[in-house]
Amino acid sequence: MGIQIIGAGMYVPETIVSNEDFAKIVDTSDEWITTRTGIKTRHIADGELAYQMGAKAALRALEDANMAVEQVDMVLVTTVTADCLTPSLACMIANEIGIEDAICMDINAACAGYVFALDIAKKYLDSGDLQTVLIVSAEMLTRMIDYTDRSTCVLFGDGAAATIVKKSDSLYASCIKSSPKGAMKIYTKLPEPKHPFQTKTYRWNDEDVAKAPIGMIQMAGNDVYKFATTAMPQAVELAAQKANISLDEIDLIIPHQANVRIINTAIKKLKLPPEKFYINIEEFGNISSACIPLGLAQLKAAGRLKQGDKICLVGFGAGLTYGAVIFEY
Ligand code: COA
């Protein structure tokens, strides 16, 4: 059994920040950012929260599917930048759009979140317990960016995308993986607890982590780069093997958009025509788990997804997580 995406929608905030804007606040240039990352602009939230962006994308996906909120059985939200530690962003988005009765939960698999969520949705759909899953990927990276750190602040943007997923009889295969030995290659730390019964100091095992600022993304960029250029092609190859198809049979690949050089390396390693890869990093930068569904929503709205197309979605992110899904549209 496979899946069908019967609706998709996206929402990005109005405010656009260019590379030139960054050159005014940190020691960087349009030339450096463009050649090293492929990013030109990113949309950033200014006065709106992740659940509000996610709700807008969700309503657009429902409208695209011509569906009422009552028909949603499950809301899966992917995010690393939720508005509250609890409740889940899924419950907040469901409440915002008027869903009264659905299974709601968040999935934190960082930038690979959408691929993980789609696979979880598929497995729930296979069980026969439910018919319709709404996946919302809502991210507000500006929440955890240190705007004095030029090596991270230029990379990320905000936005949300949503898809409505049902089961189908078509081809589906996935390769979902994690490499937890890289757990602290990208991280954002919460404050240690403080309570009235405390007698001891909380100590991290790693001194660098202990010293890291609270709430700001920390990244070993070069290590992540090396990981991603191996993990992305590997996930695509493994998913294709499981789908029992050759790489040439894939019509379209939507990769996570972290750095255009990572995508170009994957293209070379997979020996596939670059035209098969959808790239929108220039406008949006890295919106974590929202990148892949945002690409899906753009392509669907443009009528570029054709019935029978074999589509591959491939992501990687903090954790380290990675994975690919291949499905027939
Ligand atoms: N503007 C100008 N110079 C910058 C800069 C910026 N925005 N950011 C870093 N630099 C500098 C560094 O300080 C370093 O200077 P030095 O040589 O004087 O020390 C130099 O550029 C090279 O830094 P390096 O980190 O080697 O650059 P890079 O080519 O590897 O690019 C990343 C850095 C972060 C763009 C790249 O490593 C990357 O994309 N990594 C993967 C990150 C990722 O995917 N994260 C999300 C996972 S979902």
XYZ file of C-alpha atoms and ligand atoms in Angstrom:
377
model
C 0.000 0.000 0.000
C 1.108 3.547 -0.691
C 0.040 7.083 0.003
C -1.603 9.906 -1.892
C -1.197 13.582 -1.184
C -4.635 15.002 -1.809
C -3.929 18.555 -0.644
C -0.993 20.826 0.038
C -0.559 24.371 1.258
C 2.195 26.680 2.408
C 2.609 29.904 4.293
C 5.682 32.094 4.620
C 5.804 35.387 6.490
C 5.878 38.621 4.492
C 9.162 39.955 5.845
C 12.094 39.109 3.586
C 15.685 39.491 4.740
C 18.375 39.626 2.054
C 22.071 38.786 2.243
C 22.769 42.510 2.045
C 20.623 42.995 5.170
C 22.848 40.480 7.004
C 25.992 42.267 5.805
C 24.762 45.243 7.863
C 24.648 43.264 11.142
C 27.495 40.696 10.884
C 30.820 40.444 9.029
C 29.528 38.745 5.863
C 28.699 39.471 2.218
C 26.191 38.510 -0.444
C 29.091 36.931 -2.343
C 30.089 34.637 0.588
C 26.547 33.537 1.400
C 25.578 32.957 -2.238
C 28.646 30.963 -3.212
C 28.900 28.945 0.037
C 25.186 28.204 0.513
C 23.065 29.229 -2.506
C 20.844 31.376 -0.257
C 19.820 34.886 -1.350
C 16.838 35.661 0.893
C 14.792 34.126 3.675
C 11.304 34.955 5.013
C 11.208 35.666 8.730
C 8.336 35.909 11.181
C 7.709 39.333 12.602
C 4.927 39.245 15.172
C 3.438 35.851 14.341
C 3.997 32.523 16.033
C 4.679 29.012 14.763
C 1.140 27.773 15.485
C -0.323 30.713 13.574
C 1.868 30.044 10.529
C 1.111 26.337 10.748
C -2.630 26.987 10.979
C -2.545 29.120 7.818
C -0.682 26.427 5.881
C -3.071 23.748 7.222
C -6.173 25.671 6.133
C -4.688 26.139 2.660
C -3.981 22.406 2.405
C -7.557 21.600 3.489
C -8.915 24.044 0.919
C -6.695 22.502 -1.763
C -8.068 19.065 -0.854
C -11.604 20.461 -0.678
C -11.940 18.935 2.772
C -13.594 19.941 6.024
C -11.698 19.925 9.315
C -14.062 17.222 10.615
C -12.534 14.772 8.132
C -9.055 14.966 9.677
C -8.322 11.899 11.840
C -4.786 12.747 12.845
C -2.634 15.873 13.024
C 1.106 15.265 12.905
C 3.229 18.348 13.353
C 6.929 18.443 12.626
C 8.871 21.175 14.344
C 11.996 22.023 16.297
C 10.700 25.458 17.162
C 7.317 24.978 18.831
C 5.747 27.863 20.737
C 5.369 25.872 23.977
C 7.178 22.908 25.535
C 3.695 21.617 26.187
C 1.044 21.336 24.763
C 2.166 20.021 21.417
C 2.142 22.392 18.472
C -0.199 19.823 16.871
C -2.822 20.453 19.575
C -2.370 24.207 19.257
C -2.737 24.161 15.464
C -5.700 21.776 15.621
C -7.414 24.092 18.103
C -6.653 27.153 15.969
C -8.285 25.664 12.864
C -11.257 24.119 14.690
C -10.376 20.431 14.765
C -12.185 18.965 17.774
C -11.456 15.271 17.596
C -8.210 13.938 16.145
C -4.993 12.307 17.311
C -2.554 15.216 17.646
C 1.169 14.887 18.207
C 4.502 16.512 17.428
C 7.459 14.807 15.844
C 10.921 16.209 16.403
C 13.266 14.741 13.828
C 14.666 18.162 12.966
C 15.048 18.894 9.257
C 14.197 15.289 8.349
C 10.908 15.677 10.247
C 8.573 15.657 7.250
C 10.031 12.438 5.846
C 9.689 10.803 9.283
C 6.109 12.100 9.671
C 5.044 10.875 6.244
C 6.329 7.410 7.059
C 4.520 7.410 10.421
C 1.329 8.627 8.712
C 1.621 5.846 6.145
C 1.955 3.226 8.879
C -1.133 4.537 10.720
C -3.049 4.599 7.431
C -1.956 1.010 6.716
C -3.396 -0.065 10.068
C -6.856 0.870 8.823
C -7.594 2.726 12.059
C -7.836 6.073 10.296
C -8.337 7.546 6.825
C -6.865 11.041 6.731
C -3.711 12.534 8.191
C -2.880 16.233 8.174
C 0.868 16.814 8.408
C 1.893 20.344 9.274
C 5.530 21.410 9.300
C 5.800 24.728 11.085
C 9.150 26.262 11.888
C 10.340 29.497 13.385
C 14.110 29.216 13.319
C 14.443 32.902 14.201
C 13.399 31.808 17.699
C 16.786 30.165 18.291
C 19.243 32.072 16.164
C 22.185 33.996 17.559
C 22.272 37.059 15.292
C 25.897 37.693 16.222
C 27.021 34.268 14.881
C 27.617 34.708 11.143
C 28.188 30.991 10.581
C 24.581 30.111 11.492
C 22.396 33.224 11.350
C 22.474 33.585 7.555
C 21.296 30.028 6.920
C 17.766 29.854 8.299
C 14.264 31.171 7.624
C 10.717 30.770 8.933
C 7.596 29.277 7.365
C 5.117 26.433 7.309
C 3.744 23.873 4.900
C 0.993 21.289 5.214
C -0.127 18.200 3.342
C -3.169 15.940 3.562
C -2.303 12.292 3.229
C -4.517 9.304 2.454
C -3.687 5.733 1.566
C -3.532 4.399 -1.972
C -2.534 1.252 -3.833
C 0.533 2.780 -5.427
C 4.263 2.298 -4.915
C 5.789 3.349 -1.588
C 9.134 2.694 0.084
C 11.068 4.418 2.808
C 14.466 4.455 4.428
C 14.285 6.198 7.812
C 17.465 6.374 9.834
C 19.299 8.139 12.646
C 22.944 8.451 13.522
C 22.795 9.421 17.198
C 26.567 9.512 17.645
C 26.209 12.921 15.992
C 23.552 14.000 18.507
C 25.443 17.118 19.592
C 26.587 18.196 16.106
C 23.543 20.490 15.978
C 21.735 21.378 19.171
C 19.843 24.034 21.067
C 20.069 23.797 24.829
C 17.340 24.462 27.402
C 18.197 25.875 30.843
C 19.098 23.367 33.542
C 16.379 22.887 36.176
C 16.331 25.059 39.295
C 14.150 23.824 42.137
C 13.836 24.317 45.886
C 15.077 20.805 46.699
C 18.236 21.110 44.637
C 21.477 20.098 46.384
C 23.715 19.365 43.409
C 24.845 21.124 40.266
C 23.649 19.770 36.931
C 26.673 18.848 34.790
C 26.799 18.110 31.095
C 29.341 15.457 30.116
C 30.681 17.693 27.370
C 32.390 20.940 28.381
C 31.507 22.733 25.123
C 27.836 21.903 25.625
C 28.060 23.043 29.244
C 29.386 26.435 28.098
C 26.968 26.890 25.173
C 24.405 29.668 25.396
C 20.827 28.693 26.270
C 18.293 28.659 23.478
C 20.699 29.376 20.585
C 21.421 26.911 17.814
C 24.951 25.486 17.883
C 26.292 23.675 14.855
C 29.488 21.923 13.782
C 28.925 23.057 10.188
C 31.730 21.123 8.512
C 30.849 17.839 10.253
C 27.194 18.233 9.330
C 28.195 19.018 5.755
C 30.226 15.789 5.500
C 27.423 13.756 7.084
C 24.774 15.215 4.763
C 26.705 14.626 1.545
C 26.938 10.919 2.426
C 23.571 10.430 4.136
C 21.383 12.011 1.434
C 22.543 9.869 -1.513
C 22.654 6.777 0.706
C 19.035 7.262 1.822
C 17.857 7.731 -1.776
C 19.696 4.587 -2.902
C 18.318 2.489 -0.039
C 14.759 3.712 -0.596
C 15.046 2.956 -4.329
C 16.305 -0.550 -3.541
C 13.348 -1.103 -1.221
C 10.981 0.234 -3.879
C 12.644 -2.152 -6.321
C 13.232 0.586 -8.884
C 16.391 1.994 -10.448
C 17.446 5.554 -9.647
C 16.699 6.511 -13.275
C 13.044 5.689 -12.726
C 12.679 8.478 -10.151
C 10.976 11.462 -11.830
C 11.483 14.093 -9.167
C 13.559 14.520 -6.016
C 12.727 17.123 -3.384
C 15.744 17.330 -1.082
C 16.054 19.174 2.202
C 17.347 22.673 1.465
C 20.282 23.326 3.813
C 23.027 24.205 1.361
C 22.940 24.074 -2.440
C 26.457 22.602 -2.407
C 25.172 19.621 -0.393
C 22.410 19.094 -2.973
C 24.885 19.409 -5.871
C 27.171 16.815 -4.276
C 24.204 14.447 -3.909
C 23.324 15.004 -7.575
C 26.879 14.057 -8.599
C 27.010 11.010 -6.326
C 23.652 9.712 -7.558
C 24.605 10.480 -11.195
C 21.139 11.877 -11.881
C 20.176 14.835 -14.098
C 20.086 18.055 -12.013
C 16.664 18.910 -13.536
C 15.152 16.111 -11.441
C 16.025 17.976 -8.211
C 13.741 20.720 -6.944
C 15.708 23.577 -5.408
C 14.164 26.657 -3.794
C 16.855 27.468 -1.232
C 17.662 30.761 -2.944
C 14.384 32.312 -1.770
C 13.673 30.548 1.538
C 16.976 29.369 3.043
C 16.733 26.455 5.461
C 13.280 26.256 7.105
C 14.100 22.940 8.771
C 11.301 20.378 8.421
C 9.142 22.762 6.362
C 11.518 22.772 3.352
C 10.372 19.512 1.767
C 6.562 19.963 2.132
C 6.931 23.587 1.041
C 8.532 22.307 -2.163
C 5.680 19.797 -2.539
C 3.083 22.557 -2.073
C 4.783 24.818 -4.625
C 5.051 22.044 -7.218
C 1.462 20.912 -6.656
C 0.143 24.463 -7.024
C 2.166 24.858 -10.240
C 0.646 21.639 -11.645
C 4.077 20.049 -11.848
C 3.151 16.825 -10.056
C 1.715 14.312 -12.502
C -0.206 11.166 -11.684
C 2.171 8.208 -11.777
C 5.292 10.320 -11.127
C 7.768 8.584 -8.843
C 8.686 11.211 -6.277
C 11.541 10.980 -3.815
C 11.696 13.156 -0.695
C 15.026 13.142 1.123
C 16.064 14.930 4.294
C 18.680 15.091 7.023
C 18.988 17.071 10.193
C 19.913 17.385 13.834
C 19.974 14.113 15.713
C 21.540 13.282 13.383
C 18.514 12.059 11.443
C 18.136 11.226 7.786
C 15.779 9.457 5.481
C 14.099 9.183 2.125
C 10.626 8.248 0.964
C 9.729 7.223 -2.579
C 6.080 7.204 -3.596
C 3.997 7.248 -6.739
C 1.937 10.387 -7.083
N 30.181 35.146 6.037
C 31.515 35.218 5.841
N 32.370 34.314 6.314
C 31.860 33.293 7.023
C 30.486 33.156 7.278
C 29.635 34.145 6.751
N 28.304 34.115 6.929
N 30.282 32.041 8.001
C 31.482 31.486 8.204
N 32.427 32.252 7.626
C 33.876 32.031 7.596
C 34.379 31.191 8.743
O 34.546 31.975 9.892
C 35.698 30.674 8.197
O 36.634 31.684 8.332
P 38.167 31.325 8.698
O 38.651 30.494 7.565
O 38.801 32.657 8.792
O 38.092 30.578 9.994
C 35.401 30.531 6.688
O 34.212 31.318 6.429
C 35.150 29.105 6.248
O 34.264 28.526 7.195
P 33.676 27.089 6.979
O 32.807 26.741 8.158
O 34.774 26.132 6.616
O 32.750 27.358 5.693
P 31.977 26.328 4.812
O 32.336 26.520 3.395
O 32.056 24.940 5.379
O 30.479 26.798 4.982
C 28.480 26.227 6.182
C 29.873 26.830 6.260
C 27.833 26.292 7.548
C 27.674 27.033 5.173
C 28.599 24.736 5.705
O 29.562 24.066 6.496
C 27.312 24.010 5.777
O 26.392 24.291 5.039
N 27.239 22.976 6.632
C 26.059 22.187 6.776
C 25.112 22.919 7.669
C 23.748 22.338 7.646
O 23.374 21.657 6.737
N 22.996 22.654 8.683
C 21.644 22.321 8.800
C 21.418 20.891 8.918
S 19.760 20.565 8.628
